[in-house]
Amino acid sequence: MEHFQNPRNVGEISNPDGVGTVGNASCGDIMQIFIKVNGNRIIQATFKAFGCGAAIATSSILTERIKGATIDEALKISERISKEILFQLPREKIPCFTLATNALRLAVEEYRCKQVERHQKEEFDSLKRGAQRG
Ligand code: FES
């Protein structure tokens, strides 16, 4: 209730390392989670929600708890929160909560894809420089 009345980490991150956007098909609401990562640690996590109180509160809790965590830790924290919160929510509100966890998963996927692309580009550039030197 406190996180619904006073949500933390609301808004966008400029130039995020990962963004996850998901919708709740049953109500049409949308959730976005933004992450900024440094050295595999989430240094900033925010959310934008067009959703109900349950979606806002759970996103606030999730973004608050994953700050400072590594990517893998953040996914585990998300699972742990799922177990904690799902017991407290009415059954019809469960899809509202899963918006935040699914959006985080997508944000992490985008971050990981960017990491792979960056690594491949560095390797390609290195090979190109080597070939130019002969
Ligand atoms: S009713 Fe739409 S997100 Fe909860």
JSON list of C-alpha atoms and ligand atoms in Angstrom, two decimals:
[
{"chain": "A", "resi": 1, "resn": "MET", "atom": "CA", "xyz": [0.00, 0.00, 0.00]},
{"chain": "A", "resi": 2, "resn": "GLU", "atom": "CA", "xyz": [2.84, 2.35, 0.91]},
{"chain": "A", "resi": 3, "resn": "HIS", "atom": "CA", "xyz": [4.51, 1.77, -2.49]},
{"chain": "A", "resi": 4, "resn": "PHE", "atom": "CA", "xyz": [1.22, 2.51, -4.23]},
{"chain": "A", "resi": 5, "resn": "GLN", "atom": "CA", "xyz": [0.73, 5.80, -2.38]},
{"chain": "A", "resi": 6, "resn": "ASN", "atom": "CA", "xyz": [4.36, 6.82, -2.67]},
{"chain": "A", "resi": 7, "resn": "PRO", "atom": "CA", "xyz": [5.88, 4.98, -5.65]},
{"chain": "A", "resi": 8, "resn": "ARG", "atom": "CA", "xyz": [9.65, 5.11, -6.05]},
{"chain": "A", "resi": 9, "resn": "ASN", "atom": "CA", "xyz": [11.69, 5.22, -9.27]},
{"chain": "A", "resi": 10, "resn": "VAL", "atom": "CA", "xyz": [8.96, 6.54, -11.52]},
{"chain": "A", "resi": 11, "resn": "GLY", "atom": "CA", "xyz": [10.06, 7.85, -14.92]},
{"chain": "A", "resi": 12, "resn": "GLU", "atom": "CA", "xyz": [12.46, 7.14, -17.75]},
{"chain": "A", "resi": 13, "resn": "ILE", "atom": "CA", "xyz": [16.22, 6.84, -17.78]},
{"chain": "A", "resi": 14, "resn": "SER", "atom": "CA", "xyz": [17.88, 8.77, -20.57]},
{"chain": "A", "resi": 15, "resn": "ASN", "atom": "CA", "xyz": [20.03, 6.50, -22.71]},
{"chain": "A", "resi": 16, "resn": "PRO", "atom": "CA", "xyz": [19.12, 3.28, -20.85]},
{"chain": "A", "resi": 17, "resn": "ASP", "atom": "CA", "xyz": [21.05, 0.02, -21.29]},
{"chain": "A", "resi": 18, "resn": "GLY", "atom": "CA", "xyz": [17.82, -1.95, -21.39]},
{"chain": "A", "resi": 19, "resn": "VAL", "atom": "CA", "xyz": [14.12, -1.26, -21.73]},
{"chain": "A", "resi": 20, "resn": "GLY", "atom": "CA", "xyz": [11.36, -3.80, -21.38]},
{"chain": "A", "resi": 21, "resn": "THR", "atom": "CA", "xyz": [7.82, -3.01, -22.46]},
{"chain": "A", "resi": 22, "resn": "VAL", "atom": "CA", "xyz": [4.89, -5.32, -21.82]},
{"chain": "A", "resi": 23, "resn": "GLY", "atom": "CA", "xyz": [1.12, -5.08, -21.89]},
{"chain": "A", "resi": 24, "resn": "ASN", "atom": "CA", "xyz": [-1.62, -6.69, -19.88]},
{"chain": "A", "resi": 25, "resn": "ALA", "atom": "CA", "xyz": [-3.94, -8.19, -22.48]},
{"chain": "A", "resi": 26, "resn": "SER", "atom": "CA", "xyz": [-6.81, -8.45, -20.03]},
{"chain": "A", "resi": 27, "resn": "CYS", "atom": "CA", "xyz": [-6.98, -4.71, -19.27]},
{"chain": "A", "resi": 28, "resn": "GLY", "atom": "CA", "xyz": [-4.85, -3.05, -21.98]},
{"chain": "A", "resi": 29, "resn": "ASP", "atom": "CA", "xyz": [-2.45, -1.46, -19.51]},
{"chain": "A", "resi": 30, "resn": "ILE", "atom": "CA", "xyz": [1.25, -1.03, -20.32]},
{"chain": "A", "resi": 31, "resn": "MET", "atom": "CA", "xyz": [4.43, -1.21, -18.24]},
{"chain": "A", "resi": 32, "resn": "GLN", "atom": "CA", "xyz": [7.98, -0.18, -19.06]},
{"chain": "A", "resi": 33, "resn": "ILE", "atom": "CA", "xyz": [11.08, -0.91, -17.00]},
{"chain": "A", "resi": 34, "resn": "PHE", "atom": "CA", "xyz": [14.33, 0.96, -17.71]},
{"chain": "A", "resi": 35, "resn": "ILE", "atom": "CA", "xyz": [17.73, -0.18, -16.46]},
{"chain": "A", "resi": 36, "resn": "LYS", "atom": "CA", "xyz": [21.15, 1.44, -16.43]},
{"chain": "A", "resi": 37, "resn": "VAL", "atom": "CA", "xyz": [24.02, -0.99, -15.94]},
{"chain": "A", "resi": 38, "resn": "ASN", "atom": "CA", "xyz": [27.65, -0.43, -15.02]},
{"chain": "A", "resi": 39, "resn": "GLY", "atom": "CA", "xyz": [30.07, -3.35, -14.71]},
{"chain": "A", "resi": 40, "resn": "ASN", "atom": "CA", "xyz": [27.17, -5.83, -14.82]},
{"chain": "A", "resi": 41, "resn": "ARG", "atom": "CA", "xyz": [25.48, -4.06, -11.88]},
{"chain": "A", "resi": 42, "resn": "ILE", "atom": "CA", "xyz": [22.15, -2.25, -12.15]},
{"chain": "A", "resi": 43, "resn": "ILE", "atom": "CA", "xyz": [22.94, 1.25, -11.01]},
{"chain": "A", "resi": 44, "resn": "GLN", "atom": "CA", "xyz": [19.52, 2.68, -11.85]},
{"chain": "A", "resi": 45, "resn": "ALA", "atom": "CA", "xyz": [16.10, 1.15, -12.42]},
{"chain": "A", "resi": 46, "resn": "THR", "atom": "CA", "xyz": [12.91, 3.06, -13.15]},
{"chain": "A", "resi": 47, "resn": "PHE", "atom": "CA", "xyz": [9.45, 2.34, -14.48]},
{"chain": "A", "resi": 48, "resn": "LYS", "atom": "CA", "xyz": [6.55, 3.96, -16.30]},
{"chain": "A", "resi": 49, "resn": "ALA", "atom": "CA", "xyz": [3.16, 2.37, -15.81]},
{"chain": "A", "resi": 50, "resn": "PHE", "atom": "CA", "xyz": [-0.21, 2.90, -17.32]},
{"chain": "A", "resi": 51, "resn": "GLY", "atom": "CA", "xyz": [-1.78, 0.48, -14.92]},
{"chain": "A", "resi": 52, "resn": "CYS", "atom": "CA", "xyz": [-3.55, -0.13, -11.65]},
{"chain": "A", "resi": 53, "resn": "GLY", "atom": "CA", "xyz": [-2.33, 0.27, -8.09]},
{"chain": "A", "resi": 54, "resn": "ALA", "atom": "CA", "xyz": [-1.03, -3.30, -7.91]},
{"chain": "A", "resi": 55, "resn": "ALA", "atom": "CA", "xyz": [1.09, -2.78, -11.04]},
{"chain": "A", "resi": 56, "resn": "ILE", "atom": "CA", "xyz": [2.48, 0.50, -9.71]},
{"chain": "A", "resi": 57, "resn": "ALA", "atom": "CA", "xyz": [3.25, -0.83, -6.22]},
{"chain": "A", "resi": 58, "resn": "THR", "atom": "CA", "xyz": [4.97, -3.98, -7.45]},
{"chain": "A", "resi": 59, "resn": "SER", "atom": "CA", "xyz": [7.05, -2.03, -9.98]},
{"chain": "A", "resi": 60, "resn": "SER", "atom": "CA", "xyz": [8.10, 0.37, -7.24]},
{"chain": "A", "resi": 61, "resn": "ILE", "atom": "CA", "xyz": [9.16, -2.53, -4.99]},
{"chain": "A", "resi": 62, "resn": "LEU", "atom": "CA", "xyz": [10.95, -4.35, -7.81]},
{"chain": "A", "resi": 63, "resn": "THR", "atom": "CA", "xyz": [12.92, -1.34, -9.06]},
{"chain": "A", "resi": 64, "resn": "GLU", "atom": "CA", "xyz": [13.85, -0.43, -5.48]},
{"chain": "A", "resi": 65, "resn": "ARG", "atom": "CA", "xyz": [15.21, -3.89, -4.67]},
{"chain": "A", "resi": 66, "resn": "ILE", "atom": "CA", "xyz": [17.21, -4.51, -7.85]},
{"chain": "A", "resi": 67, "resn": "LYS", "atom": "CA", "xyz": [19.26, -1.32, -7.60]},
{"chain": "A", "resi": 68, "resn": "GLY", "atom": "CA", "xyz": [22.87, -2.28, -6.93]},
{"chain": "A", "resi": 69, "resn": "ALA", "atom": "CA", "xyz": [22.29, -5.92, -7.87]},
{"chain": "A", "resi": 70, "resn": "THR", "atom": "CA", "xyz": [24.05, -7.76, -10.66]},
{"chain": "A", "resi": 71, "resn": "ILE", "atom": "CA", "xyz": [21.89, -8.79, -13.61]},
{"chain": "A", "resi": 72, "resn": "ASP", "atom": "CA", "xyz": [21.66, -12.39, -12.38]},
{"chain": "A", "resi": 73, "resn": "GLU", "atom": "CA", "xyz": [20.89, -11.27, -8.82]},
{"chain": "A", "resi": 74, "resn": "ALA", "atom": "CA", "xyz": [18.17, -8.94, -10.13]},
{"chain": "A", "resi": 75, "resn": "LEU", "atom": "CA", "xyz": [16.44, -11.83, -11.90]},
{"chain": "A", "resi": 76, "resn": "LYS", "atom": "CA", "xyz": [16.60, -13.89, -8.69]},
{"chain": "A", "resi": 77, "resn": "ILE", "atom": "CA", "xyz": [15.27, -10.95, -6.66]},
{"chain": "A", "resi": 78, "resn": "SER", "atom": "CA", "xyz": [12.41, -10.68, -9.15]},
{"chain": "A", "resi": 79, "resn": "GLU", "atom": "CA", "xyz": [11.59, -14.37, -8.62]},
{"chain": "A", "resi": 80, "resn": "ARG", "atom": "CA", "xyz": [11.76, -13.94, -4.83]},
{"chain": "A", "resi": 81, "resn": "ILE", "atom": "CA", "xyz": [9.44, -10.92, -4.91]},
{"chain": "A", "resi": 82, "resn": "SER", "atom": "CA", "xyz": [7.05, -12.91, -7.09]},
{"chain": "A", "resi": 83, "resn": "LYS", "atom": "CA", "xyz": [6.81, -15.57, -4.39]},
{"chain": "A", "resi": 84, "resn": "GLU", "atom": "CA", "xyz": [6.38, -12.97, -1.62]},
{"chain": "A", "resi": 85, "resn": "ILE", "atom": "CA", "xyz": [3.83, -10.79, -3.35]},
{"chain": "A", "resi": 86, "resn": "LEU", "atom": "CA", "xyz": [1.76, -13.33, -5.17]},
{"chain": "A", "resi": 87, "resn": "PHE", "atom": "CA", "xyz": [0.47, -14.62, -1.83]},
{"chain": "A", "resi": 88, "resn": "GLN", "atom": "CA", "xyz": [-0.67, -11.13, -0.89]},
{"chain": "A", "resi": 89, "resn": "LEU", "atom": "CA", "xyz": [-2.46, -10.24, -4.13]},
{"chain": "A", "resi": 90, "resn": "PRO", "atom": "CA", "xyz": [-5.98, -11.21, -5.08]},
{"chain": "A", "resi": 91, "resn": "ARG", "atom": "CA", "xyz": [-5.95, -13.77, -7.91]},
{"chain": "A", "resi": 92, "resn": "GLU", "atom": "CA", "xyz": [-7.24, -11.28, -10.50]},
{"chain": "A", "resi": 93, "resn": "LYS", "atom": "CA", "xyz": [-4.31, -8.94, -9.77]},
{"chain": "A", "resi": 94, "resn": "ILE", "atom": "CA", "xyz": [-1.58, -11.50, -10.55]},
{"chain": "A", "resi": 95, "resn": "PRO", "atom": "CA", "xyz": [-1.29, -10.42, -14.24]},
{"chain": "A", "resi": 96, "resn": "CYS", "atom": "CA", "xyz": [-0.78, -6.84, -12.98]},
{"chain": "A", "resi": 97, "resn": "PHE", "atom": "CA", "xyz": [2.24, -7.93, -10.95]},
{"chain": "A", "resi": 98, "resn": "THR", "atom": "CA", "xyz": [3.73, -10.03, -13.70]},
{"chain": "A", "resi": 99, "resn": "LEU", "atom": "CA", "xyz": [3.90, -6.90, -15.87]},
{"chain": "A", "resi": 100, "resn": "ALA", "atom": "CA", "xyz": [6.86, -5.67, -13.81]},
{"chain": "A", "resi": 101, "resn": "THR", "atom": "CA", "xyz": [8.71, -8.99, -13.72]},
{"chain": "A", "resi": 102, "resn": "ASN", "atom": "CA", "xyz": [8.18, -9.60, -17.44]},
{"chain": "A", "resi": 103, "resn": "ALA", "atom": "CA", "xyz": [9.24, -6.05, -18.30]},
{"chain": "A", "resi": 104, "resn": "LEU", "atom": "CA", "xyz": [12.43, -6.53, -16.25]},
{"chain": "A", "resi": 105, "resn": "ARG", "atom": "CA", "xyz": [13.15, -9.80, -18.06]},
{"chain": "A", "resi": 106, "resn": "LEU", "atom": "CA", "xyz": [12.81, -8.02, -21.43]},
{"chain": "A", "resi": 107, "resn": "ALA", "atom": "CA", "xyz": [14.99, -5.12, -20.28]},
{"chain": "A", "resi": 108, "resn": "VAL", "atom": "CA", "xyz": [17.69, -7.62, -19.27]},
{"chain": "A", "resi": 109, "resn": "GLU", "atom": "CA", "xyz": [17.38, -9.39, -22.63]},
{"chain": "A", "resi": 110, "resn": "GLU", "atom": "CA", "xyz": [17.86, -6.09, -24.44]},
{"chain": "A", "resi": 111, "resn": "TYR", "atom": "CA", "xyz": [20.88, -5.29, -22.26]},
{"chain": "A", "resi": 112, "resn": "ARG", "atom": "CA", "xyz": [22.42, -8.70, -22.98]},
{"chain": "A", "resi": 113, "resn": "CYS", "atom": "CA", "xyz": [21.81, -8.35, -26.73]},
{"chain": "A", "resi": 114, "resn": "LYS", "atom": "CA", "xyz": [23.55, -4.97, -26.70]},
{"chain": "A", "resi": 115, "resn": "GLN", "atom": "CA", "xyz": [26.49, -6.54, -24.83]},
{"chain": "A", "resi": 116, "resn": "VAL", "atom": "CA", "xyz": [26.81, -9.29, -27.47]},
{"chain": "A", "resi": 117, "resn": "GLU", "atom": "CA", "xyz": [26.59, -6.74, -30.29]},
{"chain": "A", "resi": 118, "resn": "ARG", "atom": "CA", "xyz": [29.23, -4.56, -28.64]},
{"chain": "A", "resi": 119, "resn": "HIS", "atom": "CA", "xyz": [31.54, -7.55, -28.16]},
{"chain": "A", "resi": 120, "resn": "GLN", "atom": "CA", "xyz": [31.07, -8.68, -31.79]},
{"chain": "A", "resi": 121, "resn": "LYS", "atom": "CA", "xyz": [31.77, -5.18, -33.06]},
{"chain": "A", "resi": 122, "resn": "GLU", "atom": "CA", "xyz": [34.97, -4.98, -31.00]},
{"chain": "A", "resi": 123, "resn": "GLU", "atom": "CA", "xyz": [36.11, -8.37, -32.34]},
{"chain": "A", "resi": 124, "resn": "PHE", "atom": "CA", "xyz": [35.27, -7.36, -35.91]},
{"chain": "A", "resi": 125, "resn": "ASP", "atom": "CA", "xyz": [37.13, -4.05, -35.54]},
{"chain": "A", "resi": 126, "resn": "SER", "atom": "CA", "xyz": [40.12, -5.86, -34.06]},
{"chain": "A", "resi": 127, "resn": "LEU", "atom": "CA", "xyz": [40.20, -8.37, -36.95]},
{"chain": "A", "resi": 128, "resn": "LYS", "atom": "CA", "xyz": [39.83, -5.53, -39.46]},
{"chain": "A", "resi": 129, "resn": "ARG", "atom": "CA", "xyz": [42.75, -3.62, -37.93]},
{"chain": "A", "resi": 130, "resn": "GLY", "atom": "CA", "xyz": [44.84, -6.82, -38.00]},
{"chain": "A", "resi": 131, "resn": "ALA", "atom": "CA", "xyz": [43.99, -7.44, -41.67]},
{"chain": "A", "resi": 132, "resn": "GLN", "atom": "CA", "xyz": [44.86, -3.82, -42.61]},
{"chain": "A", "resi": 133, "resn": "ARG", "atom": "CA", "xyz": [48.27, -4.16, -40.96]},
{"chain": "A", "resi": 134, "resn": "GLY", "atom": "CA", "xyz": [48.83, -7.22, -43.11]},
{"chain": "B", "resi": 1, "resn": "FES", "atom": "S1", "xyz": [-5.72, -3.73, -14.06]},
{"chain": "B", "resi": 1, "resn": "FES", "atom": "FE1", "xyz": [-4.37, -3.24, -15.68]},
{"chain": "B", "resi": 1, "resn": "FES", "atom": "S2", "xyz": [-2.40, -3.51, -14.84]},
{"chain": "B", "resi": 1, "resn": "FES", "atom": "FE2", "xyz": [-3.73, -4.01, -13.21]}
]
